[in-house]
């Protein structure tokens, strides 16, 4: 005669456990950014990062990076985007009209290759 072992059934959460889980606050930054983007889209305001190819905001060439920064100029959620990127320390890309490299805002993207030994005449 063989013995059949049945695994225990998972416990069903009680009402107290459900209400405590429902009261947990979501991250404030994500909620703020989503609200700003949703509000702007509800008003019909264009958001460049949603209207253009996202690759533009992670470009390699300095000219493309400047183009992406210019797109952010009239963005209605520019401040919220920049604040969120600073808080998250985004590793790279254009966020809120600023260029991030290794989590820090930099003024300009350097082109690839070695820098010149002599100053270029501009």
Tab-separated table of C-alpha atoms in Angstrom:
chain	number	residue	atom	x	y	z
A	1	UNK	CA	0.000	0.000	0.000
A	2	UNK	CA	1.465	3.413	-1.001
A	3	UNK	CA	1.012	6.689	0.767
A	4	UNK	CA	0.035	9.762	-1.269
A	5	UNK	CA	1.468	13.027	0.009
A	6	UNK	CA	-0.390	16.147	-1.007
A	7	UNK	CA	1.313	19.548	-0.804
A	8	UNK	CA	-0.241	22.129	1.471
A	9	UNK	CA	-2.621	24.581	-0.168
A	10	UNK	CA	-1.468	28.204	-0.428
A	11	UNK	CA	-2.952	30.445	2.205
A	12	UNK	CA	-5.580	32.959	1.169
A	13	UNK	CA	-4.776	36.516	2.309
A	14	UNK	CA	-7.030	37.902	4.985
A	15	UNK	CA	-8.884	41.209	4.675
A	16	UNK	CA	-6.297	42.894	6.918
A	17	UNK	CA	-3.440	41.740	4.663
A	18	UNK	CA	-5.214	42.981	1.533
A	19	UNK	CA	-5.898	46.466	2.926
A	20	UNK	CA	-2.275	46.820	4.108
A	21	UNK	CA	-1.019	45.921	0.631
A	22	UNK	CA	-3.428	48.395	-0.972
A	23	UNK	CA	-2.162	51.197	1.284
A	24	UNK	CA	1.456	50.862	0.102
A	25	UNK	CA	2.560	54.080	-1.623
A	26	UNK	CA	4.010	53.875	-5.147
A	27	UNK	CA	7.281	55.701	-5.836
A	28	UNK	CA	6.601	59.438	-5.853
A	29	UNK	CA	8.795	60.330	-8.841
A	30	UNK	CA	7.235	57.800	-11.190
A	31	UNK	CA	3.745	58.914	-10.210
A	32	UNK	CA	4.665	62.583	-10.703
A	33	UNK	CA	6.152	61.934	-14.145
A	34	UNK	CA	3.269	59.771	-15.292
A	35	UNK	CA	0.790	62.402	-14.133
A	36	UNK	CA	2.671	65.158	-15.974
A	37	UNK	CA	2.876	63.129	-19.189
A	38	UNK	CA	-0.755	62.017	-18.952
A	39	UNK	CA	-1.909	65.592	-18.288
A	40	UNK	CA	0.077	66.920	-21.250
A	41	UNK	CA	-1.240	64.222	-23.571
A	42	UNK	CA	-4.816	64.815	-22.372
A	43	UNK	CA	-4.436	68.485	-23.322
A	44	UNK	CA	-3.122	67.452	-26.727
A	45	UNK	CA	0.342	68.878	-26.121
A	46	UNK	CA	3.084	67.169	-28.138
A	47	UNK	CA	5.749	65.284	-26.186
A	48	UNK	CA	8.878	64.979	-28.361
A	49	UNK	CA	10.162	61.708	-26.904
A	50	UNK	CA	6.856	60.076	-27.803
A	51	UNK	CA	6.499	61.735	-31.218
A	52	UNK	CA	10.053	61.126	-32.511
A	53	UNK	CA	12.188	58.001	-32.700
A	54	UNK	CA	13.571	57.300	-29.177
A	55	UNK	CA	16.991	56.561	-30.705
A	56	UNK	CA	17.359	60.307	-31.321
A	57	UNK	CA	17.632	60.861	-27.559
A	58	UNK	CA	20.449	58.297	-27.266
A	59	UNK	CA	22.465	59.401	-30.307
A	60	UNK	CA	26.210	58.970	-30.752
A	61	UNK	CA	27.140	62.025	-32.806
A	62	UNK	CA	27.357	65.491	-31.222
A	63	UNK	CA	25.102	66.975	-33.937
A	64	UNK	CA	22.352	64.426	-33.233
A	65	UNK	CA	22.614	65.066	-29.484
A	66	UNK	CA	22.194	68.814	-30.051
A	67	UNK	CA	19.153	68.070	-32.224
A	68	UNK	CA	17.612	65.960	-29.440
A	69	UNK	CA	18.274	68.727	-26.905
A	70	UNK	CA	16.544	71.215	-29.205
A	71	UNK	CA	13.474	68.954	-29.415
A	72	UNK	CA	13.140	69.127	-25.628
A	73	UNK	CA	13.043	72.932	-25.697
A	74	UNK	CA	9.272	73.240	-25.978
A	75	UNK	CA	8.364	70.026	-24.126
A	76	UNK	CA	5.616	70.566	-21.517
A	77	UNK	CA	7.113	67.969	-19.127
A	78	UNK	CA	10.756	69.066	-19.475
A	79	UNK	CA	11.218	69.913	-15.773
A	80	UNK	CA	9.642	66.674	-14.536
A	81	UNK	CA	11.736	64.666	-17.002
A	82	UNK	CA	14.974	66.329	-15.888
A	83	UNK	CA	14.128	65.960	-12.186
A	84	UNK	CA	13.386	62.252	-12.621
A	85	UNK	CA	16.586	61.653	-14.589
A	86	UNK	CA	18.671	63.425	-11.948
A	87	UNK	CA	17.085	61.386	-9.177
A	88	UNK	CA	17.584	58.102	-11.058
A	89	UNK	CA	21.093	59.135	-12.174
A	90	UNK	CA	20.374	58.111	-15.750
A	91	UNK	CA	23.574	56.681	-17.229
A	92	UNK	CA	23.302	58.408	-20.590
A	93	UNK	CA	21.032	60.109	-23.104
A	94	UNK	CA	19.128	63.363	-23.398
A	95	UNK	CA	16.649	63.900	-20.569
A	96	UNK	CA	14.769	67.149	-20.001
A	97	UNK	CA	16.932	68.951	-22.543
A	98	UNK	CA	20.209	68.001	-20.860
A	99	UNK	CA	22.829	65.444	-21.861
A	100	UNK	CA	23.707	62.761	-19.313
A	101	UNK	CA	27.009	60.878	-19.427
A	102	UNK	CA	27.654	58.360	-16.631
A	103	UNK	CA	24.844	59.835	-14.527
A	104	UNK	CA	26.126	63.434	-14.686
A	105	UNK	CA	24.876	66.353	-16.787
A	106	UNK	CA	27.498	67.501	-19.325
A	107	UNK	CA	27.400	70.511	-21.647
A	108	UNK	CA	28.460	68.864	-24.903
A	109	UNK	CA	29.045	65.411	-26.340
A	110	UNK	CA	32.621	64.781	-27.405
A	111	UNK	CA	33.095	63.217	-30.819
A	112	UNK	CA	34.623	59.748	-31.034
A	113	UNK	CA	38.376	59.348	-31.393
A	114	UNK	CA	41.403	61.050	-29.918
A	115	UNK	CA	41.293	64.781	-29.267
A	116	UNK	CA	43.471	67.015	-31.458
A	117	UNK	CA	46.957	67.913	-30.263
A	118	UNK	CA	46.449	71.504	-31.401
A	119	UNK	CA	43.370	73.676	-31.033
A	120	UNK	CA	41.134	73.655	-34.084
A	121	UNK	CA	40.462	77.065	-35.601
A	122	UNK	CA	36.751	77.725	-35.311
